[in-house]
């Protein structure tokens, strides 16, 4: 017994703090910052090939850790989720989220928990999603009409899906509150501001990595975001005031927009579900920022894949003919039967995850992952393009094969439990908008593919290269030409 104790005590000095993960050396002060160019994700892949399942680098003084294997993803998002589900906002996101009063960029605290609960249960609950269906439908029908009236002309597919998804979101947020003409004017203004804010949030900001220089705001990013936020705030204040005035009227129509749901919660003074005016604005912005570009870019990638995989396109259209019928328009209730379409969307999100590094996490305390020390406040990134194309988990990983999702139930889930496939993230921070995202992706893509045949303009080929800012976008916009597919012209009316 005493020998055992002695051995243990002698071993204790060996229990030293594990080392930091391996990784490339950068320049003094700037670290790896100058090496990150446009092909950031390729670079992350090269480093994964060189250093293995986990590596680190410095951006200025910020330590970044990249996770490249499903088993280490599990350690981060499941085994130590209570530590790693924290976020540390950068300067632009703080300015754009009413100082982290939103869900996506808030640190892990009781306010985040309450907001997320309100969002998931009340705003995106089944009843609320059901009650906002007509608002989605109006906008999808408008997009179909728009393509129909421009038949024969090349459609800028990314722009079409972005505009439609933003209109869908705006209509769900505050549809019915302003008159149509005023709504269009506000919509245009809103669209411009959102695009600018999202772009700024995706730009690497030197001030984030060299805090000593942050006060200089060298690139002027903070100032620019704050300027756009003033315009955004004006729009929000105006719509909220209008909505408050006519709450009763909207209720009677049977349609219920999200703003109305939130304002009703605000009136519940005693409830845990109560929400402040500032939080309402931050939530509205979260919905737009998290929900628009992500869905639009996924639809554009899906269409790009389908235009070069004609067999998959044929399979979807056959399924649509069978389930919906060429004498009918697509409705959301058709979705559960569109299994091949669902598989196409899943395969698209495997190859082209809209948020390829997830939203960065930042541990609340120093911890150990894969046998390496991860200091408190490091920036932890999950390398989805590497993990979701790993040949040890996926057959012919670079090929677009929706069939792989048709029969394998385990791979079929978006729930974040299969750590080889987490396009919506995983753990406490998993995408809070998943039920709406799935509906929007399926419904818009189904409607466009059911209503029209699509082909590339003569002589065009598809460039599948990407750029990565806030989301993973195609570098070259996809142009496609539509011809009507349905039997009756009034189905486009
Ligand atoms: C194709 C569509 C979408 C994709 C691929 C996507 C993906 C993601 C990912 C990867 C995250 C980070 C998860 C993590 O860190 O583990 C996230 C977070 C989030 N998403 Fe989505 N998303 C989509 C659509 C939406 C929509 C439509 C909404 C809302 C209407 C939404 C709202 C949010 C929010 C609020 C968060 C932050 C959650 C938190 O930090 O607690 N997303 N999303």
JSON list of C-alpha atoms in Angstrom, two decimals, residues 69-283:
[
{"chain": "A", "resi": 69, "resn": "UNK", "atom": "CA", "xyz": [-11.84, 15.06, -36.72]},
{"chain": "A", "resi": 70, "resn": "UNK", "atom": "CA", "xyz": [-15.29, 13.80, -35.64]},
{"chain": "A", "resi": 71, "resn": "UNK", "atom": "CA", "xyz": [-13.96, 12.36, -32.38]},
{"chain": "A", "resi": 72, "resn": "UNK", "atom": "CA", "xyz": [-12.51, 15.73, -31.35]},
{"chain": "A", "resi": 73, "resn": "UNK", "atom": "CA", "xyz": [-15.68, 17.50, -32.50]},
{"chain": "A", "resi": 74, "resn": "UNK", "atom": "CA", "xyz": [-17.49, 15.24, -30.03]},
{"chain": "A", "resi": 75, "resn": "UNK", "atom": "CA", "xyz": [-15.14, 16.30, -27.24]},
{"chain": "A", "resi": 76, "resn": "UNK", "atom": "CA", "xyz": [-15.88, 19.96, -27.99]},
{"chain": "A", "resi": 77, "resn": "UNK", "atom": "CA", "xyz": [-19.62, 19.96, -28.69]},
{"chain": "A", "resi": 78, "resn": "UNK", "atom": "CA", "xyz": [-20.80, 17.05, -26.53]},
{"chain": "A", "resi": 79, "resn": "UNK", "atom": "CA", "xyz": [-18.36, 16.02, -23.77]},
{"chain": "A", "resi": 80, "resn": "UNK", "atom": "CA", "xyz": [-17.28, 19.60, -22.91]},
{"chain": "A", "resi": 81, "resn": "UNK", "atom": "CA", "xyz": [-20.16, 21.55, -24.40]},
{"chain": "A", "resi": 82, "resn": "UNK", "atom": "CA", "xyz": [-20.78, 23.44, -21.15]},
{"chain": "A", "resi": 83, "resn": "UNK", "atom": "CA", "xyz": [-17.31, 25.00, -21.54]},
{"chain": "A", "resi": 84, "resn": "UNK", "atom": "CA", "xyz": [-17.11, 25.35, -25.32]},
{"chain": "A", "resi": 85, "resn": "UNK", "atom": "CA", "xyz": [-20.65, 26.59, -26.03]},
{"chain": "A", "resi": 86, "resn": "UNK", "atom": "CA", "xyz": [-19.45, 30.08, -25.15]},
{"chain": "A", "resi": 87, "resn": "UNK", "atom": "CA", "xyz": [-18.80, 32.76, -27.80]},
{"chain": "A", "resi": 88, "resn": "UNK", "atom": "CA", "xyz": [-16.54, 35.77, -27.78]},
{"chain": "A", "resi": 89, "resn": "UNK", "atom": "CA", "xyz": [-17.90, 38.43, -30.12]},
{"chain": "A", "resi": 90, "resn": "UNK", "atom": "CA", "xyz": [-15.64, 40.40, -32.41]},
{"chain": "A", "resi": 91, "resn": "UNK", "atom": "CA", "xyz": [-15.91, 44.17, -32.84]},
{"chain": "A", "resi": 92, "resn": "UNK", "atom": "CA", "xyz": [-18.24, 44.11, -35.86]},
{"chain": "A", "resi": 93, "resn": "UNK", "atom": "CA", "xyz": [-20.61, 41.50, -34.42]},
{"chain": "A", "resi": 94, "resn": "UNK", "atom": "CA", "xyz": [-20.86, 43.36, -31.11]},
{"chain": "A", "resi": 95, "resn": "UNK", "atom": "CA", "xyz": [-21.81, 46.54, -32.94]},
{"chain": "A", "resi": 96, "resn": "UNK", "atom": "CA", "xyz": [-24.28, 44.63, -35.12]},
{"chain": "A", "resi": 97, "resn": "UNK", "atom": "CA", "xyz": [-26.06, 42.75, -32.34]},
{"chain": "A", "resi": 98, "resn": "UNK", "atom": "CA", "xyz": [-26.96, 45.52, -29.91]},
{"chain": "A", "resi": 99, "resn": "UNK", "atom": "CA", "xyz": [-23.88, 44.57, -27.82]},
{"chain": "A", "resi": 100, "resn": "UNK", "atom": "CA", "xyz": [-24.43, 40.83, -27.96]},
{"chain": "A", "resi": 101, "resn": "UNK", "atom": "CA", "xyz": [-28.11, 41.10, -26.95]},
{"chain": "A", "resi": 102, "resn": "UNK", "atom": "CA", "xyz": [-28.95, 38.55, -29.64]},
{"chain": "A", "resi": 103, "resn": "UNK", "atom": "CA", "xyz": [-28.66, 34.74, -29.62]},
{"chain": "A", "resi": 104, "resn": "UNK", "atom": "CA", "xyz": [-25.93, 33.91, -32.16]},
{"chain": "A", "resi": 105, "resn": "UNK", "atom": "CA", "xyz": [-23.09, 35.99, -30.77]},
{"chain": "A", "resi": 106, "resn": "UNK", "atom": "CA", "xyz": [-24.05, 36.23, -27.12]},
{"chain": "A", "resi": 107, "resn": "UNK", "atom": "CA", "xyz": [-21.76, 34.66, -24.53]},
{"chain": "A", "resi": 108, "resn": "UNK", "atom": "CA", "xyz": [-23.10, 31.59, -22.73]},
{"chain": "A", "resi": 109, "resn": "UNK", "atom": "CA", "xyz": [-25.20, 33.16, -19.98]},
{"chain": "A", "resi": 110, "resn": "UNK", "atom": "CA", "xyz": [-28.72, 33.19, -18.57]},
{"chain": "A", "resi": 111, "resn": "UNK", "atom": "CA", "xyz": [-29.84, 35.91, -20.97]},
{"chain": "A", "resi": 112, "resn": "UNK", "atom": "CA", "xyz": [-28.76, 33.81, -23.98]},
{"chain": "A", "resi": 113, "resn": "UNK", "atom": "CA", "xyz": [-30.62, 30.82, -22.51]},
{"chain": "A", "resi": 114, "resn": "UNK", "atom": "CA", "xyz": [-33.83, 32.82, -22.06]},
{"chain": "A", "resi": 115, "resn": "UNK", "atom": "CA", "xyz": [-33.66, 34.41, -25.53]},
{"chain": "A", "resi": 116, "resn": "UNK", "atom": "CA", "xyz": [-32.97, 31.08, -27.21]},
{"chain": "A", "resi": 117, "resn": "UNK", "atom": "CA", "xyz": [-35.90, 29.51, -25.39]},
{"chain": "A", "resi": 118, "resn": "UNK", "atom": "CA", "xyz": [-38.22, 32.30, -26.51]},
{"chain": "A", "resi": 119, "resn": "UNK", "atom": "CA", "xyz": [-36.97, 32.03, -30.08]},
{"chain": "A", "resi": 120, "resn": "UNK", "atom": "CA", "xyz": [-37.19, 28.24, -30.37]},
{"chain": "A", "resi": 121, "resn": "UNK", "atom": "CA", "xyz": [-40.43, 27.76, -28.42]},
{"chain": "A", "resi": 122, "resn": "UNK", "atom": "CA", "xyz": [-42.45, 30.85, -29.21]},
{"chain": "A", "resi": 123, "resn": "UNK", "atom": "CA", "xyz": [-41.17, 32.48, -32.39]},
{"chain": "A", "resi": 124, "resn": "UNK", "atom": "CA", "xyz": [-40.27, 29.28, -34.27]},
{"chain": "A", "resi": 125, "resn": "UNK", "atom": "CA", "xyz": [-42.62, 26.93, -32.44]},
{"chain": "A", "resi": 126, "resn": "UNK", "atom": "CA", "xyz": [-44.87, 24.70, -34.55]},
{"chain": "A", "resi": 127, "resn": "UNK", "atom": "CA", "xyz": [-47.94, 26.92, -34.15]},
{"chain": "A", "resi": 128, "resn": "UNK", "atom": "CA", "xyz": [-46.06, 30.05, -35.06]},
{"chain": "A", "resi": 129, "resn": "UNK", "atom": "CA", "xyz": [-44.45, 28.41, -38.11]},
{"chain": "A", "resi": 130, "resn": "UNK", "atom": "CA", "xyz": [-47.83, 27.11, -39.19]},
{"chain": "A", "resi": 131, "resn": "UNK", "atom": "CA", "xyz": [-49.42, 30.53, -38.73]},
{"chain": "A", "resi": 132, "resn": "UNK", "atom": "CA", "xyz": [-46.72, 32.17, -40.88]},
{"chain": "A", "resi": 133, "resn": "UNK", "atom": "CA", "xyz": [-47.03, 29.73, -43.81]},
{"chain": "A", "resi": 134, "resn": "UNK", "atom": "CA", "xyz": [-49.19, 32.09, -45.89]},
{"chain": "A", "resi": 135, "resn": "UNK", "atom": "CA", "xyz": [-46.54, 34.79, -45.45]},
{"chain": "A", "resi": 136, "resn": "UNK", "atom": "CA", "xyz": [-43.88, 32.43, -46.90]},
{"chain": "A", "resi": 137, "resn": "UNK", "atom": "CA", "xyz": [-46.20, 31.28, -49.64]},
{"chain": "A", "resi": 138, "resn": "UNK", "atom": "CA", "xyz": [-46.99, 34.83, -50.85]},
{"chain": "A", "resi": 139, "resn": "UNK", "atom": "CA", "xyz": [-43.28, 35.52, -51.42]},
{"chain": "A", "resi": 140, "resn": "UNK", "atom": "CA", "xyz": [-42.46, 32.19, -53.09]},
{"chain": "A", "resi": 141, "resn": "UNK", "atom": "CA", "xyz": [-45.41, 32.70, -55.45]},
{"chain": "A", "resi": 142, "resn": "UNK", "atom": "CA", "xyz": [-44.08, 36.19, -56.26]},
{"chain": "A", "resi": 143, "resn": "UNK", "atom": "CA", "xyz": [-40.67, 34.70, -57.15]},
{"chain": "A", "resi": 144, "resn": "UNK", "atom": "CA", "xyz": [-42.28, 32.13, -59.46]},
{"chain": "A", "resi": 145, "resn": "UNK", "atom": "CA", "xyz": [-44.31, 34.90, -61.14]},
{"chain": "A", "resi": 146, "resn": "UNK", "atom": "CA", "xyz": [-41.16, 36.95, -61.52]},
{"chain": "A", "resi": 147, "resn": "UNK", "atom": "CA", "xyz": [-39.26, 34.14, -63.28]},
{"chain": "A", "resi": 148, "resn": "UNK", "atom": "CA", "xyz": [-42.31, 33.42, -65.47]},
{"chain": "A", "resi": 149, "resn": "UNK", "atom": "CA", "xyz": [-42.57, 37.01, -66.71]},
{"chain": "A", "resi": 150, "resn": "UNK", "atom": "CA", "xyz": [-38.85, 36.97, -67.60]},
{"chain": "A", "resi": 151, "resn": "UNK", "atom": "CA", "xyz": [-38.89, 33.61, -69.29]},
{"chain": "A", "resi": 152, "resn": "UNK", "atom": "CA", "xyz": [-36.02, 33.03, -71.74]},
{"chain": "A", "resi": 153, "resn": "UNK", "atom": "CA", "xyz": [-33.74, 35.56, -70.03]},
{"chain": "A", "resi": 154, "resn": "UNK", "atom": "CA", "xyz": [-30.84, 34.30, -67.88]},
{"chain": "A", "resi": 155, "resn": "UNK", "atom": "CA", "xyz": [-31.81, 34.31, -64.20]},
{"chain": "A", "resi": 156, "resn": "UNK", "atom": "CA", "xyz": [-29.16, 35.31, -61.70]},
{"chain": "A", "resi": 157, "resn": "UNK", "atom": "CA", "xyz": [-29.97, 32.38, -59.44]},
{"chain": "A", "resi": 158, "resn": "UNK", "atom": "CA", "xyz": [-28.17, 33.53, -56.28]},
{"chain": "A", "resi": 159, "resn": "UNK", "atom": "CA", "xyz": [-29.79, 36.96, -56.49]},
{"chain": "A", "resi": 160, "resn": "UNK", "atom": "CA", "xyz": [-33.22, 35.38, -57.06]},
{"chain": "A", "resi": 161, "resn": "UNK", "atom": "CA", "xyz": [-32.89, 33.09, -54.05]},
{"chain": "A", "resi": 162, "resn": "UNK", "atom": "CA", "xyz": [-31.38, 35.82, -51.84]},
{"chain": "A", "resi": 163, "resn": "UNK", "atom": "CA", "xyz": [-34.14, 38.31, -52.72]},
{"chain": "A", "resi": 164, "resn": "UNK", "atom": "CA", "xyz": [-36.83, 35.67, -52.23]},
{"chain": "A", "resi": 165, "resn": "UNK", "atom": "CA", "xyz": [-35.46, 34.39, -48.90]},
{"chain": "A", "resi": 166, "resn": "UNK", "atom": "CA", "xyz": [-35.05, 37.93, -47.60]},
{"chain": "A", "resi": 167, "resn": "UNK", "atom": "CA", "xyz": [-38.61, 38.79, -48.67]},
{"chain": "A", "resi": 168, "resn": "UNK", "atom": "CA", "xyz": [-39.85, 35.57, -47.09]},
{"chain": "A", "resi": 169, "resn": "UNK", "atom": "CA", "xyz": [-38.07, 36.46, -43.85]},
{"chain": "A", "resi": 170, "resn": "UNK", "atom": "CA", "xyz": [-39.24, 40.07, -43.89]},
{"chain": "A", "resi": 171, "resn": "UNK", "atom": "CA", "xyz": [-42.80, 38.99, -44.57]},
{"chain": "A", "resi": 172, "resn": "UNK", "atom": "CA", "xyz": [-42.66, 36.48, -41.69]},
{"chain": "A", "resi": 173, "resn": "UNK", "atom": "CA", "xyz": [-41.14, 39.12, -39.41]},
{"chain": "A", "resi": 174, "resn": "UNK", "atom": "CA", "xyz": [-43.60, 41.94, -40.04]},
{"chain": "A", "resi": 175, "resn": "UNK", "atom": "CA", "xyz": [-45.80, 41.06, -43.03]},
{"chain": "A", "resi": 176, "resn": "UNK", "atom": "CA", "xyz": [-49.13, 42.91, -43.05]},
{"chain": "A", "resi": 177, "resn": "UNK", "atom": "CA", "xyz": [-47.83, 45.76, -40.91]},
{"chain": "A", "resi": 178, "resn": "UNK", "atom": "CA", "xyz": [-47.09, 48.24, -43.70]},
{"chain": "A", "resi": 179, "resn": "UNK", "atom": "CA", "xyz": [-48.90, 48.87, -46.99]},
{"chain": "A", "resi": 180, "resn": "UNK", "atom": "CA", "xyz": [-47.48, 47.06, -50.03]},
{"chain": "A", "resi": 181, "resn": "UNK", "atom": "CA", "xyz": [-45.85, 50.10, -51.66]},
{"chain": "A", "resi": 182, "resn": "UNK", "atom": "CA", "xyz": [-44.31, 51.31, -48.43]},
{"chain": "A", "resi": 183, "resn": "UNK", "atom": "CA", "xyz": [-43.27, 47.73, -47.66]},
{"chain": "A", "resi": 184, "resn": "UNK", "atom": "CA", "xyz": [-41.37, 47.59, -50.95]},
{"chain": "A", "resi": 185, "resn": "UNK", "atom": "CA", "xyz": [-39.56, 50.83, -50.26]},
{"chain": "A", "resi": 186, "resn": "UNK", "atom": "CA", "xyz": [-38.67, 49.74, -46.74]},
{"chain": "A", "resi": 187, "resn": "UNK", "atom": "CA", "xyz": [-37.67, 46.33, -48.07]},
{"chain": "A", "resi": 188, "resn": "UNK", "atom": "CA", "xyz": [-35.22, 47.84, -50.54]},
{"chain": "A", "resi": 189, "resn": "UNK", "atom": "CA", "xyz": [-33.67, 50.03, -47.86]},
{"chain": "A", "resi": 190, "resn": "UNK", "atom": "CA", "xyz": [-33.54, 47.13, -45.44]},
{"chain": "A", "resi": 191, "resn": "UNK", "atom": "CA", "xyz": [-31.97, 44.81, -48.04]},
{"chain": "A", "resi": 192, "resn": "UNK", "atom": "CA", "xyz": [-29.17, 47.28, -48.75]},
{"chain": "A", "resi": 193, "resn": "UNK", "atom": "CA", "xyz": [-28.35, 47.74, -45.08]},
{"chain": "A", "resi": 194, "resn": "UNK", "atom": "CA", "xyz": [-28.40, 44.00, -44.36]},
{"chain": "A", "resi": 195, "resn": "UNK", "atom": "CA", "xyz": [-26.04, 43.21, -47.24]},
{"chain": "A", "resi": 196, "resn": "UNK", "atom": "CA", "xyz": [-23.57, 45.83, -46.02]},
{"chain": "A", "resi": 197, "resn": "UNK", "atom": "CA", "xyz": [-23.68, 44.68, -42.39]},
{"chain": "A", "resi": 198, "resn": "UNK", "atom": "CA", "xyz": [-23.26, 40.99, -43.29]},
{"chain": "A", "resi": 199, "resn": "UNK", "atom": "CA", "xyz": [-20.30, 41.81, -45.55]},
{"chain": "A", "resi": 200, "resn": "UNK", "atom": "CA", "xyz": [-18.61, 43.79, -42.80]},
{"chain": "A", "resi": 201, "resn": "UNK", "atom": "CA", "xyz": [-19.18, 41.00, -40.28]},
{"chain": "A", "resi": 202, "resn": "UNK", "atom": "CA", "xyz": [-17.38, 38.58, -42.62]},
{"chain": "A", "resi": 203, "resn": "UNK", "atom": "CA", "xyz": [-14.32, 40.81, -43.15]},
{"chain": "A", "resi": 204, "resn": "UNK", "atom": "CA", "xyz": [-11.21, 39.98, -41.10]},
{"chain": "A", "resi": 205, "resn": "UNK", "atom": "CA", "xyz": [-10.73, 42.97, -38.81]},
{"chain": "A", "resi": 206, "resn": "UNK", "atom": "CA", "xyz": [-7.15, 43.63, -37.72]},
{"chain": "A", "resi": 207, "resn": "UNK", "atom": "CA", "xyz": [-8.50, 45.44, -34.64]},
{"chain": "A", "resi": 208, "resn": "UNK", "atom": "CA", "xyz": [-9.90, 42.12, -33.35]},
{"chain": "A", "resi": 209, "resn": "UNK", "atom": "CA", "xyz": [-6.49, 40.49, -33.37]},
{"chain": "A", "resi": 210, "resn": "UNK", "atom": "CA", "xyz": [-4.35, 43.37, -32.18]},
{"chain": "A", "resi": 211, "resn": "UNK", "atom": "CA", "xyz": [-6.42, 44.73, -29.28]},
{"chain": "A", "resi": 212, "resn": "UNK", "atom": "CA", "xyz": [-3.77, 47.35, -28.47]},
{"chain": "A", "resi": 213, "resn": "UNK", "atom": "CA", "xyz": [-4.68, 49.00, -31.79]},
{"chain": "A", "resi": 214, "resn": "UNK", "atom": "CA", "xyz": [-8.44, 48.45, -31.54]},
{"chain": "A", "resi": 215, "resn": "UNK", "atom": "CA", "xyz": [-9.13, 52.07, -30.54]},
{"chain": "A", "resi": 216, "resn": "UNK", "atom": "CA", "xyz": [-7.66, 53.17, -33.90]},
{"chain": "A", "resi": 217, "resn": "UNK", "atom": "CA", "xyz": [-10.28, 51.15, -35.87]},
{"chain": "A", "resi": 218, "resn": "UNK", "atom": "CA", "xyz": [-7.72, 51.16, -38.72]},
{"chain": "A", "resi": 219, "resn": "UNK", "atom": "CA", "xyz": [-10.07, 49.73, -41.34]},
{"chain": "A", "resi": 220, "resn": "UNK", "atom": "CA", "xyz": [-13.01, 51.79, -40.07]},
{"chain": "A", "resi": 221, "resn": "UNK", "atom": "CA", "xyz": [-15.14, 48.64, -39.78]},
{"chain": "A", "resi": 222, "resn": "UNK", "atom": "CA", "xyz": [-16.65, 49.50, -36.40]},
{"chain": "A", "resi": 223, "resn": "UNK", "atom": "CA", "xyz": [-17.62, 52.98, -37.52]},
{"chain": "A", "resi": 224, "resn": "UNK", "atom": "CA", "xyz": [-19.18, 51.66, -40.72]},
{"chain": "A", "resi": 225, "resn": "UNK", "atom": "CA", "xyz": [-21.22, 48.99, -38.91]},
{"chain": "A", "resi": 226, "resn": "UNK", "atom": "CA", "xyz": [-22.42, 51.57, -36.38]},
{"chain": "A", "resi": 227, "resn": "UNK", "atom": "CA", "xyz": [-23.53, 53.85, -39.24]},
{"chain": "A", "resi": 228, "resn": "UNK", "atom": "CA", "xyz": [-25.54, 51.05, -40.87]},
{"chain": "A", "resi": 229, "resn": "UNK", "atom": "CA", "xyz": [-27.00, 50.06, -37.51]},
{"chain": "A", "resi": 230, "resn": "UNK", "atom": "CA", "xyz": [-28.48, 53.53, -37.17]},
{"chain": "A", "resi": 231, "resn": "UNK", "atom": "CA", "xyz": [-30.38, 53.03, -40.45]},
{"chain": "A", "resi": 232, "resn": "UNK", "atom": "CA", "xyz": [-31.38, 49.56, -39.31]},
{"chain": "A", "resi": 233, "resn": "UNK", "atom": "CA", "xyz": [-32.60, 50.90, -36.00]},
{"chain": "A", "resi": 234, "resn": "UNK", "atom": "CA", "xyz": [-34.75, 53.52, -37.74]},
{"chain": "A", "resi": 235, "resn": "UNK", "atom": "CA", "xyz": [-36.44, 50.82, -39.81]},
{"chain": "A", "resi": 236, "resn": "UNK", "atom": "CA", "xyz": [-37.01, 48.61, -36.76]},
{"chain": "A", "resi": 237, "resn": "UNK", "atom": "CA", "xyz": [-38.40, 51.45, -34.64]},
{"chain": "A", "resi": 238, "resn": "UNK", "atom": "CA", "xyz": [-40.80, 52.43, -37.40]},
{"chain": "A", "resi": 239, "resn": "UNK", "atom": "CA", "xyz": [-42.11, 48.90, -38.03]},
{"chain": "A", "resi": 240, "resn": "UNK", "atom": "CA", "xyz": [-42.37, 48.07, -34.32]},
{"chain": "A", "resi": 241, "resn": "UNK", "atom": "CA", "xyz": [-44.42, 51.24, -33.68]},
{"chain": "A", "resi": 242, "resn": "UNK", "atom": "CA", "xyz": [-46.72, 50.42, -36.64]},
{"chain": "A", "resi": 243, "resn": "UNK", "atom": "CA", "xyz": [-47.12, 46.81, -35.55]},
{"chain": "A", "resi": 244, "resn": "UNK", "atom": "CA", "xyz": [-47.96, 47.82, -31.99]},
{"chain": "A", "resi": 245, "resn": "UNK", "atom": "CA", "xyz": [-50.70, 50.12, -33.27]},
{"chain": "A", "resi": 246, "resn": "UNK", "atom": "CA", "xyz": [-52.41, 47.51, -35.36]},
{"chain": "A", "resi": 247, "resn": "UNK", "atom": "CA", "xyz": [-51.84, 44.36, -33.29]},
{"chain": "A", "resi": 248, "resn": "UNK", "atom": "CA", "xyz": [-55.56, 43.60, -33.03]},
{"chain": "A", "resi": 249, "resn": "UNK", "atom": "CA", "xyz": [-56.13, 43.90, -36.78]},
{"chain": "A", "resi": 250, "resn": "UNK", "atom": "CA", "xyz": [-53.47, 41.38, -37.73]},
{"chain": "A", "resi": 251, "resn": "UNK", "atom": "CA", "xyz": [-54.73, 38.92, -35.15]},
{"chain": "A", "resi": 252, "resn": "UNK", "atom": "CA", "xyz": [-58.15, 38.83, -36.77]},
{"chain": "A", "resi": 253, "resn": "UNK", "atom": "CA", "xyz": [-56.72, 37.91, -40.19]},
{"chain": "A", "resi": 254, "resn": "UNK", "atom": "CA", "xyz": [-55.41, 34.60, -38.84]},
{"chain": "A", "resi": 255, "resn": "UNK", "atom": "CA", "xyz": [-51.86, 35.25, -40.10]},
{"chain": "A", "resi": 256, "resn": "UNK", "atom": "CA", "xyz": [-49.37, 35.91, -37.34]},
{"chain": "A", "resi": 257, "resn": "UNK", "atom": "CA", "xyz": [-46.00, 37.49, -37.93]},
{"chain": "A", "resi": 258, "resn": "UNK", "atom": "CA", "xyz": [-42.97, 37.05, -35.63]},
{"chain": "A", "resi": 259, "resn": "UNK", "atom": "CA", "xyz": [-42.98, 40.66, -34.49]},
{"chain": "A", "resi": 260, "resn": "UNK", "atom": "CA", "xyz": [-46.52, 40.22, -33.27]},
{"chain": "A", "resi": 261, "resn": "UNK", "atom": "CA", "xyz": [-45.49, 37.09, -31.34]},
{"chain": "A", "resi": 262, "resn": "UNK", "atom": "CA", "xyz": [-42.63, 39.05, -29.72]},
{"chain": "A", "resi": 263, "resn": "UNK", "atom": "CA", "xyz": [-44.76, 42.08, -28.86]},
{"chain": "A", "resi": 264, "resn": "UNK", "atom": "CA", "xyz": [-47.32, 39.82, -27.22]},
{"chain": "A", "resi": 265, "resn": "UNK", "atom": "CA", "xyz": [-44.50, 38.30, -25.14]},
{"chain": "A", "resi": 266, "resn": "UNK", "atom": "CA", "xyz": [-43.34, 41.76, -24.16]},
{"chain": "A", "resi": 267, "resn": "UNK", "atom": "CA", "xyz": [-46.76, 42.40, -22.65]},
{"chain": "A", "resi": 268, "resn": "UNK", "atom": "CA", "xyz": [-46.42, 39.34, -20.39]},
{"chain": "A", "resi": 269, "resn": "UNK", "atom": "CA", "xyz": [-44.83, 41.28, -17.55]},
{"chain": "A", "resi": 270, "resn": "UNK", "atom": "CA", "xyz": [-44.64, 38.54, -14.95]},
{"chain": "A", "resi": 271, "resn": "UNK", "atom": "CA", "xyz": [-43.46, 35.79, -17.28]},
{"chain": "A", "resi": 272, "resn": "UNK", "atom": "CA", "xyz": [-39.97, 34.38, -17.75]},
{"chain": "A", "resi": 273, "resn": "UNK", "atom": "CA", "xyz": [-40.75, 34.67, -21.44]},
{"chain": "A", "resi": 274, "resn": "UNK", "atom": "CA", "xyz": [-40.84, 38.46, -21.32]},
{"chain": "A", "resi": 275, "resn": "UNK", "atom": "CA", "xyz": [-38.53, 40.26, -23.75]},
{"chain": "A", "resi": 276, "resn": "UNK", "atom": "CA", "xyz": [-37.18, 43.85, -23.87]},
{"chain": "A", "resi": 277, "resn": "UNK", "atom": "CA", "xyz": [-37.49, 46.20, -26.89]},
{"chain": "A", "resi": 278, "resn": "UNK", "atom": "CA", "xyz": [-33.71, 46.00, -27.43]},
{"chain": "A", "resi": 279, "resn": "UNK", "atom": "CA", "xyz": [-33.82, 42.22, -27.39]},
{"chain": "A", "resi": 280, "resn": "UNK", "atom": "CA", "xyz": [-36.68, 42.25, -29.92]},
{"chain": "A", "resi": 281, "resn": "UNK", "atom": "CA", "xyz": [-34.54, 44.29, -32.31]},
{"chain": "A", "resi": 282, "resn": "UNK", "atom": "CA", "xyz": [-31.51, 42.05, -31.75]},
{"chain": "A", "resi": 283, "resn": "UNK", "atom": "CA", "xyz": [-33.65, 38.97, -32.42]}
]
